[in-house]
Amino acid sequence: MNAQPQHMVLQESPPERTGGAGARSATAAFLTQHCPWADPDAVLLVVSELVSNAARHTAGWWRLRLTAGSDTLVVEMDDSSSELPVARQPDLAGGGGFGWHMVQRLAGRVEVSPQPHGKRVRAAWMRPAPAAC
């Protein structure tokens, strides 16, 4: 892997036209090329949830950004909504409430920060340490 971080920006808005399939396939390709150590199932679930939440809760634009360093992977979702994610009680009858909990459990670290024109959700993973012999 290069010493310089590798970046990919996917701007898929308005979400009504593009959905999350493009973001998931581009993320899978990015992981294969730049971050083969990352758990693709966990990362793709987080990306799917962030894209779904942006499409559901944001009337304006959203932007997904992936950054891979030598030992880190960062997924950032910027969107035009100033509403911060809120964990809610999961509804087993089909009313949702599972996604934000899932994002927080699957990512190594999750941060949410207000931005001048919305917010940023940042999920990060560190490369696992090599197994001891």
mmCIF file of N, CA, C and O in Angstrom, residues 61-133:
data_model
loop_
_atom_site.group_PDB
_atom_site.id
_atom_site.type_symbol
_atom_site.label_atom_id
_atom_site.label_comp_id
_atom_site.label_asym_id
_atom_site.label_seq_id
_atom_site.Cartn_x
_atom_site.Cartn_y
_atom_site.Cartn_z
ATOM 1 N N TRP A 61 -28.621 17.260 -0.391
ATOM 2 C CA TRP A 61 -27.478 16.498 -0.875
ATOM 3 C C TRP A 61 -26.872 15.638 0.216
ATOM 4 O O TRP A 61 -27.083 15.866 1.404
ATOM 5 N N TRP A 62 -26.110 14.640 -0.215
ATOM 6 C CA TRP A 62 -25.250 13.884 0.694
ATOM 7 C C TRP A 62 -24.033 13.416 -0.078
ATOM 8 O O TRP A 62 -24.050 13.307 -1.298
ATOM 9 N N ARG A 63 -22.949 13.156 0.644
ATOM 10 C CA ARG A 63 -21.680 12.784 0.023
ATOM 11 C C ARG A 63 -20.992 11.733 0.886
ATOM 12 O O ARG A 63 -20.838 11.919 2.094
ATOM 13 N N LEU A 64 -20.579 10.654 0.275
ATOM 14 C CA LEU A 64 -19.850 9.582 0.952
ATOM 15 C C LEU A 64 -18.390 9.672 0.554
ATOM 16 O O LEU A 64 -18.067 9.785 -0.622
ATOM 17 N N ARG A 65 -17.512 9.628 1.560
ATOM 18 C CA ARG A 65 -16.069 9.717 1.302
ATOM 19 C C ARG A 65 -15.380 8.557 2.024
ATOM 20 O O ARG A 65 -15.662 8.301 3.196
ATOM 21 N N LEU A 66 -14.487 7.878 1.326
ATOM 22 C CA LEU A 66 -13.694 6.790 1.891
ATOM 23 C C LEU A 66 -12.235 7.204 1.864
ATOM 24 O O LEU A 66 -11.762 7.744 0.862
ATOM 25 N N THR A 67 -11.526 6.933 2.949
ATOM 26 C CA THR A 67 -10.096 7.220 3.019
ATOM 27 C C THR A 67 -9.405 6.018 3.638
ATOM 28 O O THR A 67 -9.815 5.542 4.702
ATOM 29 N N ALA A 68 -8.360 5.543 2.963
ATOM 30 C CA ALA A 68 -7.572 4.428 3.483
ATOM 31 C C ALA A 68 -6.138 4.890 3.666
ATOM 32 O O ALA A 68 -5.506 5.358 2.716
ATOM 33 N N GLY A 69 -5.638 4.767 4.891
ATOM 34 C CA GLY A 69 -4.231 4.994 5.170
ATOM 35 C C GLY A 69 -3.567 3.631 5.321
ATOM 36 O O GLY A 69 -4.196 2.598 5.094
ATOM 37 N N SER A 70 -2.325 3.605 5.706
ATOM 38 C CA SER A 70 -1.639 2.322 5.834
ATOM 39 C C SER A 70 -2.257 1.450 6.928
ATOM 40 O O SER A 70 -2.256 0.229 6.814
ATOM 41 N N ASP A 71 -2.808 2.067 7.971
ATOM 42 C CA ASP A 71 -3.383 1.302 9.086
ATOM 43 C C ASP A 71 -4.800 1.719 9.444
ATOM 44 O O ASP A 71 -5.305 1.335 10.498
ATOM 45 N N THR A 72 -5.432 2.534 8.616
ATOM 46 C CA THR A 72 -6.766 3.023 8.953
ATOM 47 C C THR A 72 -7.695 3.007 7.736
ATOM 48 O O THR A 72 -7.246 3.096 6.600
ATOM 49 N N LEU A 73 -8.959 2.903 8.031
ATOM 50 C CA LEU A 73 -10.014 3.074 7.037
ATOM 51 C C LEU A 73 -11.031 4.018 7.652
ATOM 52 O O LEU A 73 -11.460 3.825 8.799
ATOM 53 N N VAL A 74 -11.408 5.055 6.912
ATOM 54 C CA VAL A 74 -12.387 6.027 7.389
ATOM 55 C C VAL A 74 -13.503 6.148 6.354
ATOM 56 O O VAL A 74 -13.237 6.311 5.158
ATOM 57 N N VAL A 75 -14.734 6.048 6.828
ATOM 58 C CA VAL A 75 -15.925 6.265 6.017
ATOM 59 C C VAL A 75 -16.595 7.514 6.580
ATOM 60 O O VAL A 75 -16.903 7.560 7.772
ATOM 61 N N GLU A 76 -16.788 8.516 5.721
ATOM 62 C CA GLU A 76 -17.445 9.751 6.155
ATOM 63 C C GLU A 76 -18.679 9.995 5.299
ATOM 64 O O GLU A 76 -18.613 9.900 4.079
ATOM 65 N N MET A 77 -19.765 10.306 5.968
ATOM 66 C CA MET A 77 -21.000 10.690 5.289
ATOM 67 C C MET A 77 -21.295 12.123 5.685
ATOM 68 O O MET A 77 -21.527 12.422 6.858
ATOM 69 N N ASP A 78 -21.239 13.022 4.719
ATOM 70 C CA ASP A 78 -21.661 14.411 4.918
ATOM 71 C C ASP A 78 -23.052 14.541 4.314
ATOM 72 O O ASP A 78 -23.321 13.970 3.251
ATOM 73 N N ASP A 79 -23.922 15.271 4.984
ATOM 74 C CA ASP A 79 -25.237 15.526 4.399
ATOM 75 C C ASP A 79 -25.739 16.899 4.809
ATOM 76 O O ASP A 79 -25.147 17.563 5.656
ATOM 77 N N SER A 80 -26.822 17.306 4.181
ATOM 78 C CA SER A 80 -27.331 18.660 4.371
ATOM 79 C C SER A 80 -28.229 18.821 5.590
ATOM 80 O O SER A 80 -28.649 19.930 5.889
ATOM 81 N N SER A 81 -28.496 17.746 6.312
ATOM 82 C CA SER A 81 -29.361 17.833 7.485
ATOM 83 C C SER A 81 -28.537 18.155 8.735
ATOM 84 O O SER A 81 -27.506 17.535 8.984
ATOM 85 N N SER A 82 -29.022 19.087 9.519
ATOM 86 C CA SER A 82 -28.334 19.410 10.774
ATOM 87 C C SER A 82 -28.782 18.497 11.919
ATOM 88 O O SER A 82 -28.226 18.552 13.007
ATOM 89 N N GLU A 83 -29.784 17.642 11.672
ATOM 90 C CA GLU A 83 -30.247 16.711 12.710
ATOM 91 C C GLU A 83 -29.205 15.623 12.938
ATOM 92 O O GLU A 83 -28.806 14.926 12.005
ATOM 93 N N LEU A 84 -28.781 15.470 14.193
ATOM 94 C CA LEU A 84 -27.797 14.448 14.531
ATOM 95 C C LEU A 84 -28.495 13.103 14.707
ATOM 96 O O LEU A 84 -29.661 13.046 15.122
ATOM 97 N N PRO A 85 -27.809 12.001 14.394
ATOM 98 C CA PRO A 85 -28.422 10.684 14.580
ATOM 99 C C PRO A 85 -28.763 10.454 16.044
ATOM 100 O O PRO A 85 -28.034 10.884 16.942
ATOM 101 N N VAL A 86 -29.866 9.774 16.266
ATOM 102 C CA VAL A 86 -30.317 9.465 17.616
ATOM 103 C C VAL A 86 -30.594 7.967 17.687
ATOM 104 O O VAL A 86 -31.330 7.429 16.859
ATOM 105 N N ALA A 87 -29.992 7.317 18.679
ATOM 106 C CA ALA A 87 -30.293 5.905 18.892
ATOM 107 C C ALA A 87 -31.698 5.809 19.466
ATOM 108 O O ALA A 87 -32.075 6.568 20.356
ATOM 109 N N ARG A 88 -32.479 4.906 18.918
ATOM 110 C CA ARG A 88 -33.825 4.712 19.454
ATOM 111 C C ARG A 88 -34.047 3.236 19.716
ATOM 112 O O ARG A 88 -33.307 2.387 19.222
ATOM 113 N N GLN A 89 -35.041 2.964 20.481
ATOM 114 C CA GLN A 89 -35.371 1.583 20.839
ATOM 115 C C GLN A 89 -35.731 0.812 19.569
ATOM 116 O O GLN A 89 -36.620 1.243 18.836
ATOM 117 N N PRO A 90 -35.064 -0.297 19.284
ATOM 118 C CA PRO A 90 -35.439 -1.087 18.105
ATOM 119 C C PRO A 90 -36.880 -1.579 18.205
ATOM 120 O O PRO A 90 -37.354 -1.953 19.271
ATOM 121 N N ASP A 91 -37.565 -1.534 17.063
ATOM 122 C CA ASP A 91 -38.952 -1.957 16.971
ATOM 123 C C ASP A 91 -39.001 -3.299 16.257
ATOM 124 O O ASP A 91 -38.799 -3.370 15.044
ATOM 125 N N LEU A 92 -39.245 -4.354 17.000
ATOM 126 C CA LEU A 92 -39.270 -5.700 16.432
ATOM 127 C C LEU A 92 -40.461 -5.931 15.517
ATOM 128 O O LEU A 92 -40.496 -6.930 14.792
ATOM 129 N N ALA A 93 -41.403 -5.012 15.495
ATOM 130 C CA ALA A 93 -42.572 -5.139 14.624
ATOM 131 C C ALA A 93 -42.339 -4.512 13.253
ATOM 132 O O ALA A 93 -43.267 -4.375 12.473
ATOM 133 N N GLY A 94 -41.098 -4.102 12.949
ATOM 134 C CA GLY A 94 -40.792 -3.578 11.630
ATOM 135 C C GLY A 94 -40.646 -2.080 11.556
ATOM 136 O O GLY A 94 -40.551 -1.527 10.460
ATOM 137 N N GLY A 95 -40.583 -1.406 12.684
ATOM 138 C CA GLY A 95 -40.487 0.051 12.687
ATOM 139 C C GLY A 95 -39.074 0.587 12.703
ATOM 140 O O GLY A 95 -38.868 1.778 12.853
ATOM 141 N N GLY A 96 -38.079 -0.283 12.539
ATOM 142 C CA GLY A 96 -36.693 0.180 12.477
ATOM 143 C C GLY A 96 -36.077 0.383 13.843
ATOM 144 O O GLY A 96 -36.498 -0.197 14.843
ATOM 145 N N GLY A 97 -35.064 1.237 13.883
ATOM 146 C CA GLY A 97 -34.364 1.524 15.129
ATOM 147 C C GLY A 97 -33.105 0.686 15.336
ATOM 148 O O GLY A 97 -32.466 0.783 16.380
ATOM 149 N N PHE A 98 -32.720 -0.106 14.342
ATOM 150 C CA PHE A 98 -31.550 -0.972 14.481
ATOM 151 C C PHE A 98 -30.282 -0.358 13.905
ATOM 152 O O PHE A 98 -29.178 -0.671 14.322
ATOM 153 N N GLY A 99 -30.415 0.509 12.910
ATOM 154 C CA GLY A 99 -29.287 0.966 12.114
ATOM 155 C C GLY A 99 -28.204 1.695 12.873
ATOM 156 O O GLY A 99 -27.022 1.385 12.728
ATOM 157 N N TRP A 100 -28.569 2.698 13.661
ATOM 158 C CA TRP A 100 -27.548 3.481 14.359
ATOM 159 C C TRP A 100 -26.806 2.617 15.374
ATOM 160 O O TRP A 100 -25.598 2.736 15.532
ATOM 161 N N HIS A 101 -27.523 1.709 16.039
ATOM 162 C CA HIS A 101 -26.867 0.775 16.961
ATOM 163 C C HIS A 101 -25.855 -0.083 16.193
ATOM 164 O O HIS A 101 -24.744 -0.336 16.669
ATOM 165 N N MET A 102 -26.244 -0.545 15.019
ATOM 166 C CA MET A 102 -25.382 -1.387 14.205
ATOM 167 C C MET A 102 -24.124 -0.620 13.779
ATOM 168 O O MET A 102 -23.003 -1.153 13.867
ATOM 169 N N VAL A 103 -24.270 0.604 13.328
ATOM 170 C CA VAL A 103 -23.122 1.419 12.935
ATOM 171 C C VAL A 103 -22.150 1.538 14.108
ATOM 172 O O VAL A 103 -20.942 1.349 13.954
ATOM 173 N N GLN A 104 -22.667 1.822 15.289
ATOM 174 C CA GLN A 104 -21.808 2.013 16.457
ATOM 175 C C GLN A 104 -21.093 0.725 16.869
ATOM 176 O O GLN A 104 -19.984 0.775 17.377
ATOM 177 N N ARG A 105 -21.715 -0.418 16.656
ATOM 178 C CA ARG A 105 -21.077 -1.688 17.034
ATOM 179 C C ARG A 105 -20.071 -2.179 16.003
ATOM 180 O O ARG A 105 -19.092 -2.817 16.359
ATOM 181 N N LEU A 106 -20.342 -1.923 14.728
ATOM 182 C CA LEU A 106 -19.488 -2.472 13.673
ATOM 183 C C LEU A 106 -18.234 -1.653 13.420
ATOM 184 O O LEU A 106 -17.210 -2.203 13.014
ATOM 185 N N ALA A 107 -18.300 -0.352 13.636
ATOM 186 C CA ALA A 107 -17.132 0.501 13.411
ATOM 187 C C ALA A 107 -16.282 0.541 14.673
ATOM 188 O O ALA A 107 -16.790 0.422 15.783
ATOM 189 N N GLY A 108 -14.987 0.713 14.483
ATOM 190 C CA GLY A 108 -14.097 0.824 15.629
ATOM 191 C C GLY A 108 -14.347 2.093 16.420
ATOM 192 O O GLY A 108 -14.253 2.120 17.635
ATOM 193 N N ARG A 109 -14.688 3.161 15.710
ATOM 194 C CA ARG A 109 -14.956 4.460 16.340
ATOM 195 C C ARG A 109 -15.970 5.190 15.463
ATOM 196 O O ARG A 109 -15.874 5.159 14.242
ATOM 197 N N VAL A 110 -16.914 5.867 16.090
ATOM 198 C CA VAL A 110 -17.913 6.652 15.357
ATOM 199 C C VAL A 110 -17.968 8.045 15.977
ATOM 200 O O VAL A 110 -18.027 8.184 17.199
ATOM 201 N N GLU A 111 -17.935 9.050 15.121
ATOM 202 C CA GLU A 111 -18.027 10.441 15.562
ATOM 203 C C GLU A 111 -19.068 11.150 14.695
ATOM 204 O O GLU A 111 -19.176 10.867 13.504
ATOM 205 N N VAL A 112 -19.783 12.076 15.300
ATOM 206 C CA VAL A 112 -20.740 12.901 14.567
ATOM 207 C C VAL A 112 -20.388 14.348 14.877
ATOM 208 O O VAL A 112 -20.216 14.714 16.036
ATOM 209 N N SER A 113 -20.259 15.159 13.821
ATOM 210 C CA SER A 113 -19.927 16.560 14.047
ATOM 211 C C SER A 113 -20.760 17.462 13.153
ATOM 212 O O SER A 113 -20.925 17.194 11.965
ATOM 213 N N PRO A 114 -21.302 18.529 13.757
ATOM 214 C CA PRO A 114 -22.020 19.521 12.951
ATOM 215 C C PRO A 114 -21.052 20.166 11.970
ATOM 216 O O PRO A 114 -19.871 20.348 12.268
ATOM 217 N N GLN A 115 -21.550 20.509 10.791
ATOM 218 C CA GLN A 115 -20.781 21.194 9.761
ATOM 219 C C GLN A 115 -21.541 22.469 9.392
ATOM 220 O O GLN A 115 -22.723 22.603 9.714
ATOM 221 N N PRO A 116 -20.910 23.399 8.706
ATOM 222 C CA PRO A 116 -21.606 24.651 8.368
ATOM 223 C C PRO A 116 -22.919 24.451 7.605
ATOM 224 O O PRO A 116 -23.845 25.229 7.777
ATOM 225 N N HIS A 117 -22.998 23.400 6.800
ATOM 226 C CA HIS A 117 -24.206 23.187 5.997
ATOM 227 C C HIS A 117 -24.769 21.789 6.211
ATOM 228 O O HIS A 117 -25.199 21.132 5.273
ATOM 229 N N GLY A 118 -24.732 21.300 7.446
ATOM 230 C CA GLY A 118 -25.267 19.974 7.740
ATOM 231 C C GLY A 118 -24.470 19.290 8.837
ATOM 232 O O GLY A 118 -24.173 19.881 9.866
ATOM 233 N N LYS A 119 -24.101 18.040 8.575
ATOM 234 C CA LYS A 119 -23.335 17.276 9.562
ATOM 235 C C LYS A 119 -22.427 16.278 8.864
ATOM 236 O O LYS A 119 -22.560 16.013 7.670
ATOM 237 N N ARG A 120 -21.499 15.713 9.637
ATOM 238 C CA ARG A 120 -20.607 14.659 9.175
ATOM 239 C C ARG A 120 -20.683 13.509 10.166
ATOM 240 O O ARG A 120 -20.545 13.693 11.376
ATOM 241 N N VAL A 121 -20.899 12.297 9.636
ATOM 242 C CA VAL A 121 -20.808 11.076 10.425
ATOM 243 C C VAL A 121 -19.547 10.374 9.957
ATOM 244 O O VAL A 121 -19.366 10.143 8.761
ATOM 245 N N ARG A 122 -18.684 10.053 10.914
ATOM 246 C CA ARG A 122 -17.381 9.461 10.593
ATOM 247 C C ARG A 122 -17.252 8.125 11.316
ATOM 248 O O ARG A 122 -17.355 8.066 12.540
ATOM 249 N N ALA A 123 -17.041 7.064 10.551
ATOM 250 C CA ALA A 123 -16.805 5.726 11.112
ATOM 251 C C ALA A 123 -15.385 5.334 10.729
ATOM 252 O O ALA A 123 -14.985 5.487 9.566
ATOM 253 N N ALA A 124 -14.623 4.835 11.695
ATOM 254 C CA ALA A 124 -13.218 4.505 11.438
ATOM 255 C C ALA A 124 -12.871 3.131 11.985
ATOM 256 O O ALA A 124 -13.418 2.701 13.004
ATOM 257 N N TRP A 125 -11.975 2.474 11.274
ATOM 258 C CA TRP A 125 -11.443 1.176 11.671
ATOM 259 C C TRP A 125 -9.930 1.228 11.637
ATOM 260 O O TRP A 125 -9.347 1.873 10.768
ATOM 261 N N MET A 126 -9.291 0.521 12.559
ATOM 262 C CA MET A 126 -7.833 0.374 12.578
ATOM 263 C C MET A 126 -7.491 -1.036 12.073
ATOM 264 O O MET A 126 -8.226 -1.977 12.339
ATOM 265 N N ARG A 127 -6.349 -1.139 11.398
ATOM 266 C CA ARG A 127 -5.879 -2.438 10.945
ATOM 267 C C ARG A 127 -5.610 -3.296 12.178
ATOM 268 O O ARG A 127 -4.982 -2.846 13.136
ATOM 269 N N PRO A 128 -6.116 -4.528 12.182
ATOM 270 C CA PRO A 128 -5.847 -5.413 13.329
ATOM 271 C C PRO A 128 -4.351 -5.708 13.449
ATOM 272 O O PRO A 128 -3.641 -5.784 12.453
ATOM 273 N N ALA A 129 -3.908 -5.849 14.692
ATOM 274 C CA ALA A 129 -2.516 -6.205 14.933
ATOM 275 C C ALA A 129 -2.270 -7.635 14.444
ATOM 276 O O ALA A 129 -3.158 -8.473 14.516
ATOM 277 N N PRO A 130 -1.061 -7.898 13.949
ATOM 278 C CA PRO A 130 -0.766 -9.275 13.525
ATOM 279 C C PRO A 130 -0.877 -10.240 14.701
ATOM 280 O O PRO A 130 -0.577 -9.880 15.837
ATOM 281 N N ALA A 131 -1.318 -11.424 14.419
ATOM 282 C CA ALA A 131 -1.469 -12.440 15.478
ATOM 283 C C ALA A 131 -0.098 -12.862 15.977
ATOM 284 O O ALA A 131 0.859 -12.996 15.197
ATOM 285 N N ALA A 132 -0.010 -13.048 17.277
ATOM 286 C CA ALA A 132 1.245 -13.508 17.883
ATOM 287 C C ALA A 132 1.425 -15.000 17.610
ATOM 288 O O ALA A 132 0.458 -15.761 17.551
ATOM 289 N N CYS A 133 2.662 -15.398 17.454
ATOM 290 C CA CYS A 133 2.951 -16.813 17.189
ATOM 291 C C CYS A 133 2.977 -17.623 18.462
ATOM 292 O O CYS A 133 3.286 -17.251 19.485
#
